[in-house]
């Protein structure tokens, strides 16, 4: 069953990103949604069932809106091609639909809840591969979308992702809010340089995958358990520190590259104020990444019995973690 779900996941993604017709893009998105649902609700916990229900409702609404936008556009222009989305109402509806798919502000509410209810491996899929088809659709339709609206949504996403992440203690929720603020960085540049959006998305996927895999290896779901992971694997904790700083976008690391290029492009487009605001808002993100990193590398003695038990159970570190952490720290240098 797991094999069927994962192949459907990749199939749906591939269908969406390689399609020219709106109906095939919509079909791919639907296959994706239906394939990830069992992976979210796998542990029959009320929380995960709730997460799956929330996910299903939002994604179904977003898919309906995609279909509606493409149909109104076809009705007015007779054009089913994705790149030929010209009618202003369709563009507006499509922007909101894709924002709902991605979890951009103001449609962000479902994402932290769903991520908190699903296991870490599914959380990784939800924050990386499930965001890929909507981002591609956004890139393909970007010339006809409204840049002011996109900039407004991007800055509010960066702000909200930063502010809401400050107060969290669950690692999955922190990763969800970091995802929302990164999506803000991707959206602000999409009207001016869509290739930069894709670059930002690839690097973000790499760094997030590294963080999720490390958390999965250490089996950490909250900051309190993260504090005792140094006893299991000190090297892995050190790499987690570097990867988190890279996600925050500190200069010698990989995560600085997309931010640098985006700020450069925004200043070329006479949007220095927007660039300043979004850079200042990424400091909020830096704060909670630093708190995660501090908790990961602090050396606390394991103080309770379950922590004692937890210290001796650890999964083996696989090669993909090594490759991903190396790339997410060393790519820019």
mmCIF file of C-alpha atoms in Angstrom:
data_model
loop_
_atom_site.group_PDB
_atom_site.id
_atom_site.type_symbol
_atom_site.label_atom_id
_atom_site.label_comp_id
_atom_site.label_asym_id
_atom_site.label_seq_id
_atom_site.Cartn_x
_atom_site.Cartn_y
_atom_site.Cartn_z
ATOM 1 C CA UNK A 1 0.000 0.000 0.000
ATOM 2 C CA UNK A 2 2.819 2.390 0.866
ATOM 3 C CA UNK A 3 4.411 1.705 -2.526
ATOM 4 C CA UNK A 4 1.143 2.529 -4.300
ATOM 5 C CA UNK A 5 0.775 5.780 -2.349
ATOM 6 C CA UNK A 6 4.326 6.958 -2.999
ATOM 7 C CA UNK A 7 4.161 6.118 -6.719
ATOM 8 C CA UNK A 8 0.819 7.950 -6.960
ATOM 9 C CA UNK A 9 2.429 10.902 -5.212
ATOM 10 C CA UNK A 10 5.255 11.100 -7.746
ATOM 11 C CA UNK A 11 2.839 10.395 -10.602
ATOM 12 C CA UNK A 12 0.493 13.237 -9.580
ATOM 13 C CA UNK A 13 3.402 15.652 -9.218
ATOM 14 C CA UNK A 14 4.813 14.660 -12.599
ATOM 15 C CA UNK A 15 1.418 15.001 -14.316
ATOM 16 C CA UNK A 16 0.923 18.501 -12.906
ATOM 17 C CA UNK A 17 4.376 19.862 -13.662
ATOM 18 C CA UNK A 18 4.459 18.480 -17.215
ATOM 19 C CA UNK A 19 0.940 19.496 -18.256
ATOM 20 C CA UNK A 20 -0.111 22.296 -20.579
ATOM 21 C CA UNK A 21 -3.862 21.859 -20.171
ATOM 22 C CA UNK A 22 -5.631 23.021 -17.022
ATOM 23 C CA UNK A 23 -7.623 19.798 -16.632
ATOM 24 C CA UNK A 24 -4.517 17.583 -16.511
ATOM 25 C CA UNK A 25 -2.892 19.946 -14.003
ATOM 26 C CA UNK A 26 -6.015 19.700 -11.842
ATOM 27 C CA UNK A 27 -6.078 15.896 -12.149
ATOM 28 C CA UNK A 28 -2.444 15.708 -11.011
ATOM 29 C CA UNK A 29 -3.221 17.871 -7.968
ATOM 30 C CA UNK A 30 -6.157 15.596 -7.093
ATOM 31 C CA UNK A 31 -4.035 12.415 -7.365
ATOM 32 C CA UNK A 32 -1.476 14.071 -5.070
ATOM 33 C CA UNK A 33 -4.052 14.969 -2.445
ATOM 34 C CA UNK A 34 -5.624 11.506 -2.423
ATOM 35 C CA UNK A 35 -2.229 9.778 -2.226
ATOM 36 C CA UNK A 36 -0.964 11.764 0.760
ATOM 37 C CA UNK A 37 -4.158 11.398 2.851
ATOM 38 C CA UNK A 38 -3.506 7.787 4.014
ATOM 39 C CA UNK A 39 0.087 8.733 4.835
ATOM 40 C CA UNK A 40 -1.152 11.502 7.163
ATOM 41 C CA UNK A 41 -3.787 9.378 8.922
ATOM 42 C CA UNK A 42 -1.591 6.274 9.176
ATOM 43 C CA UNK A 43 -1.296 6.238 12.965
ATOM 44 C CA UNK A 44 -4.963 6.038 13.952
ATOM 45 C CA UNK A 45 -4.616 8.811 16.466
ATOM 46 C CA UNK A 46 -7.466 11.368 16.695
ATOM 47 C CA UNK A 47 -4.954 14.138 16.022
ATOM 48 C CA UNK A 48 -3.776 12.612 12.733
ATOM 49 C CA UNK A 49 -7.333 11.849 11.582
ATOM 50 C CA UNK A 50 -8.201 15.482 12.285
ATOM 51 C CA UNK A 51 -5.124 16.601 10.341
ATOM 52 C CA UNK A 52 -6.106 14.433 7.376
ATOM 53 C CA UNK A 53 -9.647 15.840 7.406
ATOM 54 C CA UNK A 54 -8.393 19.433 7.535
ATOM 55 C CA UNK A 55 -5.930 18.722 4.747
ATOM 56 C CA UNK A 56 -8.586 17.089 2.581
ATOM 57 C CA UNK A 57 -11.075 19.959 2.988
ATOM 58 C CA UNK A 58 -8.597 22.749 2.202
ATOM 59 C CA UNK A 59 -7.048 20.927 -0.761
ATOM 60 C CA UNK A 60 -10.466 20.041 -2.189
ATOM 61 C CA UNK A 61 -11.526 23.694 -1.944
ATOM 62 C CA UNK A 62 -8.299 24.826 -3.596
ATOM 63 C CA UNK A 63 -8.683 22.271 -6.420
ATOM 64 C CA UNK A 64 -12.250 23.418 -7.018
ATOM 65 C CA UNK A 65 -11.038 27.011 -7.225
ATOM 66 C CA UNK A 66 -8.300 26.025 -9.713
ATOM 67 C CA UNK A 67 -10.922 24.333 -11.859
ATOM 68 C CA UNK A 68 -13.242 27.332 -11.520
ATOM 69 C CA UNK A 69 -10.504 29.814 -12.498
ATOM 70 C CA UNK A 70 -9.491 27.807 -15.553
ATOM 71 C CA UNK A 71 -13.117 27.344 -16.634
ATOM 72 C CA UNK A 72 -13.959 31.049 -16.364
ATOM 73 C CA UNK A 73 -10.809 31.821 -18.341
ATOM 74 C CA UNK A 74 -11.738 29.264 -21.018
ATOM 75 C CA UNK A 75 -15.264 30.662 -21.079
ATOM 76 C CA UNK A 76 -14.015 34.210 -21.740
ATOM 77 C CA UNK A 77 -11.036 33.489 -24.000
ATOM 78 C CA UNK A 78 -11.594 29.954 -25.380
ATOM 79 C CA UNK A 79 -8.095 29.069 -24.190
ATOM 80 C CA UNK A 80 -7.307 26.020 -21.989
ATOM 81 C CA UNK A 81 -3.559 26.532 -22.023
ATOM 82 C CA UNK A 82 -1.961 27.156 -18.600
ATOM 83 C CA UNK A 83 0.325 29.945 -19.832
ATOM 84 C CA UNK A 84 -2.597 31.755 -21.540
ATOM 85 C CA UNK A 85 -4.423 32.703 -18.345
ATOM 86 C CA UNK A 86 -5.410 36.278 -19.233
ATOM 87 C CA UNK A 87 -8.814 37.064 -17.728
ATOM 88 C CA UNK A 88 -8.332 39.200 -14.561
ATOM 89 C CA UNK A 89 -11.032 37.452 -12.481
ATOM 90 C CA UNK A 90 -9.517 34.039 -13.271
ATOM 91 C CA UNK A 91 -6.088 35.341 -12.285
ATOM 92 C CA UNK A 92 -7.432 36.538 -8.943
ATOM 93 C CA UNK A 93 -9.247 33.253 -8.221
ATOM 94 C CA UNK A 94 -6.186 31.257 -9.271
ATOM 95 C CA UNK A 95 -3.916 33.307 -6.985
ATOM 96 C CA UNK A 96 -6.141 32.531 -4.007
ATOM 97 C CA UNK A 97 -6.414 28.846 -4.990
ATOM 98 C CA UNK A 98 -2.644 28.407 -5.237
ATOM 99 C CA UNK A 99 -2.146 30.342 -2.004
ATOM 100 C CA UNK A 100 -4.539 27.879 -0.378
ATOM 101 C CA UNK A 101 -2.625 24.924 -1.862
ATOM 102 C CA UNK A 102 0.685 26.289 -0.607
ATOM 103 C CA UNK A 103 -0.403 27.717 2.726
ATOM 104 C CA UNK A 104 0.379 31.358 1.984
ATOM 105 C CA UNK A 105 -1.184 34.042 4.180
ATOM 106 C CA UNK A 106 -4.255 34.532 4.390
ATOM 107 C CA UNK A 107 -4.875 30.817 3.704
ATOM 108 C CA UNK A 108 -2.186 29.500 6.015
ATOM 109 C CA UNK A 109 -4.281 28.215 8.946
ATOM 110 C CA UNK A 110 -4.421 24.556 7.921
ATOM 111 C CA UNK A 111 -0.709 24.007 7.435
ATOM 112 C CA UNK A 112 0.753 24.015 11.008
ATOM 113 C CA UNK A 113 -2.169 21.928 12.275
ATOM 114 C CA UNK A 114 -1.800 19.321 9.533
ATOM 115 C CA UNK A 115 1.968 19.143 9.976
ATOM 116 C CA UNK A 116 1.606 18.747 13.731
ATOM 117 C CA UNK A 117 -0.836 15.863 13.255
ATOM 118 C CA UNK A 118 1.244 13.876 10.767
ATOM 119 C CA UNK A 119 4.433 11.827 11.350
ATOM 120 C CA UNK A 120 7.831 13.363 10.559
ATOM 121 C CA UNK A 121 8.343 11.527 7.258
ATOM 122 C CA UNK A 122 4.916 12.619 6.020
ATOM 123 C CA UNK A 123 5.659 16.121 7.282
ATOM 124 C CA UNK A 124 8.726 16.129 5.057
ATOM 125 C CA UNK A 125 6.594 15.126 2.041
ATOM 126 C CA UNK A 126 3.979 17.750 2.896
ATOM 127 C CA UNK A 127 6.451 20.612 3.176
ATOM 128 C CA UNK A 128 8.527 19.742 0.102
ATOM 129 C CA UNK A 129 7.057 17.595 -2.650
ATOM 130 C CA UNK A 130 3.433 18.632 -2.064
ATOM 131 C CA UNK A 131 4.426 22.275 -2.553
ATOM 132 C CA UNK A 132 6.144 21.586 -5.869
ATOM 133 C CA UNK A 133 3.129 21.374 -8.273
ATOM 134 C CA UNK A 134 1.481 24.609 -6.994
ATOM 135 C CA UNK A 135 4.824 26.454 -7.183
ATOM 136 C CA UNK A 136 5.251 25.272 -10.788
ATOM 137 C CA UNK A 137 1.719 26.419 -11.651
ATOM 138 C CA UNK A 138 2.501 29.783 -10.052
ATOM 139 C CA UNK A 139 5.685 30.084 -12.124
ATOM 140 C CA UNK A 140 3.850 29.190 -15.338
ATOM 141 C CA UNK A 141 1.075 31.737 -14.779
ATOM 142 C CA UNK A 142 3.283 34.402 -13.154
ATOM 143 C CA UNK A 143 3.288 36.940 -16.069
ATOM 144 C CA UNK A 144 -0.482 37.435 -15.823
ATOM 145 C CA UNK A 145 -0.835 37.592 -12.033
ATOM 146 C CA UNK A 146 -1.165 40.818 -10.077
ATOM 147 C CA UNK A 147 2.293 41.794 -8.685
ATOM 148 C CA UNK A 148 0.928 44.116 -5.962
ATOM 149 C CA UNK A 149 -1.279 41.373 -4.535
ATOM 150 C CA UNK A 150 1.592 38.856 -4.650
ATOM 151 C CA UNK A 151 3.973 41.270 -2.901
ATOM 152 C CA UNK A 152 1.387 41.986 -0.205
ATOM 153 C CA UNK A 153 0.769 38.264 0.376
ATOM 154 C CA UNK A 154 4.509 37.566 0.404
ATOM 155 C CA UNK A 155 5.337 40.194 3.014
ATOM 156 C CA UNK A 156 2.433 39.153 5.235
ATOM 157 C CA UNK A 157 3.525 35.488 4.914
ATOM 158 C CA UNK A 158 7.070 36.342 5.951
ATOM 159 C CA UNK A 159 5.739 38.393 8.888
ATOM 160 C CA UNK A 160 3.247 35.801 10.065
ATOM 161 C CA UNK A 161 5.634 32.871 9.633
ATOM 162 C CA UNK A 162 8.166 34.742 11.754
ATOM 163 C CA UNK A 163 5.837 35.940 14.495
ATOM 164 C CA UNK A 164 3.828 32.767 14.952
ATOM 165 C CA UNK A 165 6.963 30.613 15.010
ATOM 166 C CA UNK A 166 8.430 32.511 17.966
ATOM 167 C CA UNK A 167 6.123 30.976 20.529
ATOM 168 C CA UNK A 168 6.141 27.315 19.453
ATOM 169 C CA UNK A 169 7.651 24.373 21.292
ATOM 170 C CA UNK A 170 6.790 21.605 18.815
ATOM 171 C CA UNK A 171 9.431 21.062 16.149
ATOM 172 C CA UNK A 172 6.902 20.232 13.426
ATOM 173 C CA UNK A 173 4.970 23.459 14.014
ATOM 174 C CA UNK A 174 8.207 25.461 13.928
ATOM 175 C CA UNK A 175 9.044 23.834 10.586
ATOM 176 C CA UNK A 176 5.534 24.702 9.327
ATOM 177 C CA UNK A 177 5.931 28.382 10.159
ATOM 178 C CA UNK A 178 9.412 28.430 8.649
ATOM 179 C CA UNK A 179 7.856 26.959 5.495
ATOM 180 C CA UNK A 180 5.262 29.760 5.412
ATOM 181 C CA UNK A 181 7.926 32.470 5.678
ATOM 182 C CA UNK A 182 10.084 30.814 2.979
ATOM 183 C CA UNK A 183 7.050 30.721 0.694
ATOM 184 C CA UNK A 184 6.759 34.458 1.281
ATOM 185 C CA UNK A 185 10.329 34.880 -0.042
ATOM 186 C CA UNK A 186 9.439 32.777 -3.093
ATOM 187 C CA UNK A 187 6.241 34.694 -3.839
ATOM 188 C CA UNK A 188 7.715 38.187 -3.630
ATOM 189 C CA UNK A 189 10.022 37.607 -6.581
ATOM 190 C CA UNK A 190 7.750 35.533 -8.812
ATOM 191 C CA UNK A 191 6.500 38.389 -11.020
ATOM 192 C CA UNK A 192 10.018 39.654 -11.713
ATOM 193 C CA UNK A 193 12.197 36.559 -11.926
ATOM 194 C CA UNK A 194 10.382 33.184 -11.786
ATOM 195 C CA UNK A 195 13.670 31.250 -12.101
ATOM 196 C CA UNK A 196 14.762 32.681 -8.756
ATOM 197 C CA UNK A 197 11.559 31.341 -7.204
ATOM 198 C CA UNK A 198 12.393 27.862 -8.450
ATOM 199 C CA UNK A 199 15.992 28.135 -7.234
ATOM 200 C CA UNK A 200 14.754 29.250 -3.821
ATOM 201 C CA UNK A 201 12.308 26.338 -3.776
ATOM 202 C CA UNK A 202 14.957 23.724 -4.630
ATOM 203 C CA UNK A 203 17.370 24.992 -1.968
ATOM 204 C CA UNK A 204 14.554 25.245 0.592
ATOM 205 C CA UNK A 205 13.482 21.657 -0.206
ATOM 206 C CA UNK A 206 17.040 20.433 0.298
ATOM 207 C CA UNK A 207 17.537 22.167 3.648
ATOM 208 C CA UNK A 208 14.088 21.217 4.981
ATOM 209 C CA UNK A 209 14.620 17.602 3.947
ATOM 210 C CA UNK A 210 17.914 17.583 5.849
ATOM 211 C CA UNK A 211 16.292 19.021 9.000
ATOM 212 C CA UNK A 212 13.314 16.629 8.887
ATOM 213 C CA UNK A 213 15.540 13.591 8.331
ATOM 214 C CA UNK A 214 17.757 14.550 11.270
ATOM 215 C CA UNK A 215 14.715 15.080 13.506
ATOM 216 C CA UNK A 216 13.356 11.743 12.323
ATOM 217 C CA UNK A 217 16.628 9.963 13.116
ATOM 218 C CA UNK A 218 16.729 11.491 16.598
ATOM 219 C CA UNK A 219 12.987 10.933 17.017
ATOM 220 C CA UNK A 220 12.430 14.467 18.363
ATOM 221 C CA UNK A 221 8.984 16.022 18.260
ATOM 222 C CA UNK A 222 9.391 18.830 20.813
ATOM 223 C CA UNK A 223 12.128 21.134 22.071
ATOM 224 C CA UNK A 224 12.390 19.321 25.410
ATOM 225 C CA UNK A 225 13.324 16.028 23.726
ATOM 226 C CA UNK A 226 15.637 17.906 21.367
ATOM 227 C CA UNK A 227 17.634 19.042 24.401
ATOM 228 C CA UNK A 228 18.835 15.519 25.214
ATOM 229 C CA UNK A 229 19.682 14.369 21.688
ATOM 230 C CA UNK A 230 23.356 15.343 22.029
ATOM 231 C CA UNK A 231 23.891 12.178 24.072
ATOM 232 C CA UNK A 232 22.794 9.994 21.155
ATOM 233 C CA UNK A 233 24.680 11.556 18.302
ATOM 234 C CA UNK A 234 26.694 14.735 18.959
ATOM 235 C CA UNK A 235 27.889 15.057 15.343
ATOM 236 C CA UNK A 236 24.342 14.902 14.041
ATOM 237 C CA UNK A 237 23.304 17.651 16.468
ATOM 238 C CA UNK A 238 26.163 19.825 15.240
ATOM 239 C CA UNK A 239 25.067 19.275 11.642
ATOM 240 C CA UNK A 240 21.499 20.148 12.655
ATOM 241 C CA UNK A 241 22.833 23.441 14.047
ATOM 242 C CA UNK A 242 24.522 24.272 10.731
ATOM 243 C CA UNK A 243 21.516 23.242 8.632
ATOM 244 C CA UNK A 244 19.164 25.368 10.746
ATOM 245 C CA UNK A 245 21.446 28.387 10.402
ATOM 246 C CA UNK A 246 21.489 27.732 6.659
ATOM 247 C CA UNK A 247 17.658 27.725 6.646
ATOM 248 C CA UNK A 248 17.775 31.047 8.466
ATOM 249 C CA UNK A 249 19.954 32.387 5.643
ATOM 250 C CA UNK A 250 23.247 33.230 7.344
ATOM 251 C CA UNK A 251 25.969 34.339 4.863
ATOM 252 C CA UNK A 252 28.585 31.604 4.408
ATOM 253 C CA UNK A 253 25.913 28.885 4.132
ATOM 254 C CA UNK A 254 23.676 27.795 1.243
ATOM 255 C CA UNK A 255 20.499 29.455 2.540
ATOM 256 C CA UNK A 256 22.021 32.898 2.047
ATOM 257 C CA UNK A 257 22.196 32.466 -1.740
ATOM 258 C CA UNK A 258 18.464 32.764 -2.633
ATOM 259 C CA UNK A 259 17.944 35.623 -0.151
ATOM 260 C CA UNK A 260 20.927 37.510 -1.597
ATOM 261 C CA UNK A 261 19.749 37.092 -5.197
ATOM 262 C CA UNK A 262 16.153 38.009 -4.316
ATOM 263 C CA UNK A 263 17.181 41.198 -2.499
ATOM 264 C CA UNK A 264 19.430 42.127 -5.430
ATOM 265 C CA UNK A 265 16.603 41.589 -7.942
ATOM 266 C CA UNK A 266 14.114 43.545 -5.798
ATOM 267 C CA UNK A 267 16.445 46.535 -5.583
ATOM 268 C CA UNK A 268 16.869 46.400 -9.383
ATOM 269 C CA UNK A 269 13.073 46.541 -9.679
ATOM 270 C CA UNK A 270 12.927 49.708 -7.493
ATOM 271 C CA UNK A 271 11.384 47.781 -4.608
ATOM 272 C CA UNK A 272 13.999 48.652 -2.021
ATOM 273 C CA UNK A 273 11.363 49.175 0.687
ATOM 274 C CA UNK A 274 9.855 45.723 0.142
ATOM 275 C CA UNK A 275 13.354 44.215 0.188
ATOM 276 C CA UNK A 276 14.165 46.000 3.476
ATOM 277 C CA UNK A 277 10.897 44.917 5.102
ATOM 278 C CA UNK A 278 11.202 41.256 4.102
ATOM 279 C CA UNK A 279 14.865 41.158 5.203
ATOM 280 C CA UNK A 280 13.943 42.547 8.604
ATOM 281 C CA UNK A 281 11.142 39.996 8.885
ATOM 282 C CA UNK A 282 13.573 37.155 8.230
ATOM 283 C CA UNK A 283 15.245 38.131 11.530
ATOM 284 C CA UNK A 284 12.166 36.753 13.311
ATOM 285 C CA UNK A 285 12.811 33.446 11.577
ATOM 286 C CA UNK A 286 16.465 33.616 12.571
ATOM 287 C CA UNK A 287 15.409 33.902 16.215
ATOM 288 C CA UNK A 288 13.432 30.653 16.317
ATOM 289 C CA UNK A 289 15.993 28.770 14.208
ATOM 290 C CA UNK A 290 18.611 29.917 16.709
ATOM 291 C CA UNK A 291 16.431 28.662 19.558
ATOM 292 C CA UNK A 292 16.091 25.272 17.848
ATOM 293 C CA UNK A 293 19.834 25.184 17.225
ATOM 294 C CA UNK A 294 20.536 26.181 20.825
ATOM 295 C CA UNK A 295 18.287 23.394 22.102
ATOM 296 C CA UNK A 296 19.948 20.919 19.741
ATOM 297 C CA UNK A 297 23.512 21.699 20.827
ATOM 298 C CA UNK A 298 22.988 22.524 24.516
ATOM 299 C CA UNK A 299 24.438 19.828 26.777
ATOM 300 C CA UNK A 300 21.780 19.001 29.348
ATOM 301 C CA UNK A 301 22.054 15.828 31.382
ATOM 302 C CA UNK A 302 19.143 13.479 30.589
ATOM 303 C CA UNK A 303 17.038 14.056 33.680
ATOM 304 C CA UNK A 304 13.937 11.865 33.522
ATOM 305 C CA UNK A 305 13.489 8.155 32.989
ATOM 306 C CA UNK A 306 11.943 8.400 29.545
ATOM 307 C CA UNK A 307 14.874 10.531 28.436
ATOM 308 C CA UNK A 308 17.213 7.871 29.792
ATOM 309 C CA UNK A 309 15.365 5.269 27.756
ATOM 310 C CA UNK A 310 15.347 7.525 24.733
ATOM 311 C CA UNK A 311 19.093 8.107 24.853
ATOM 312 C CA UNK A 312 19.833 4.507 24.009
ATOM 313 C CA UNK A 313 17.354 4.117 21.175
ATOM 314 C CA UNK A 314 18.463 5.718 17.953
ATOM 315 C CA UNK A 315 17.997 4.887 14.303
ATOM 316 C CA UNK A 316 21.107 4.500 12.130
ATOM 317 C CA UNK A 317 22.073 7.637 10.219
ATOM 318 C CA UNK A 318 21.587 7.089 6.503
ATOM 319 C CA UNK A 319 23.611 8.450 3.592
ATOM 320 C CA UNK A 320 20.946 10.881 2.371
ATOM 321 C CA UNK A 321 21.289 12.886 5.610
ATOM 322 C CA UNK A 322 25.024 13.222 5.000
ATOM 323 C CA UNK A 323 24.553 14.345 1.385
ATOM 324 C CA UNK A 324 21.723 16.767 2.205
ATOM 325 C CA UNK A 325 23.431 18.396 5.207
ATOM 326 C CA UNK A 326 26.666 18.816 3.273
ATOM 327 C CA UNK A 327 24.820 20.408 0.361
ATOM 328 C CA UNK A 328 22.697 22.635 2.566
ATOM 329 C CA UNK A 329 25.784 24.073 4.243
ATOM 330 C CA UNK A 330 28.487 24.018 1.550
ATOM 331 C CA UNK A 331 26.686 24.885 -1.700
ATOM 332 C CA UNK A 332 27.319 28.641 -1.653
ATOM 333 C CA UNK A 333 31.046 28.506 -0.658
#
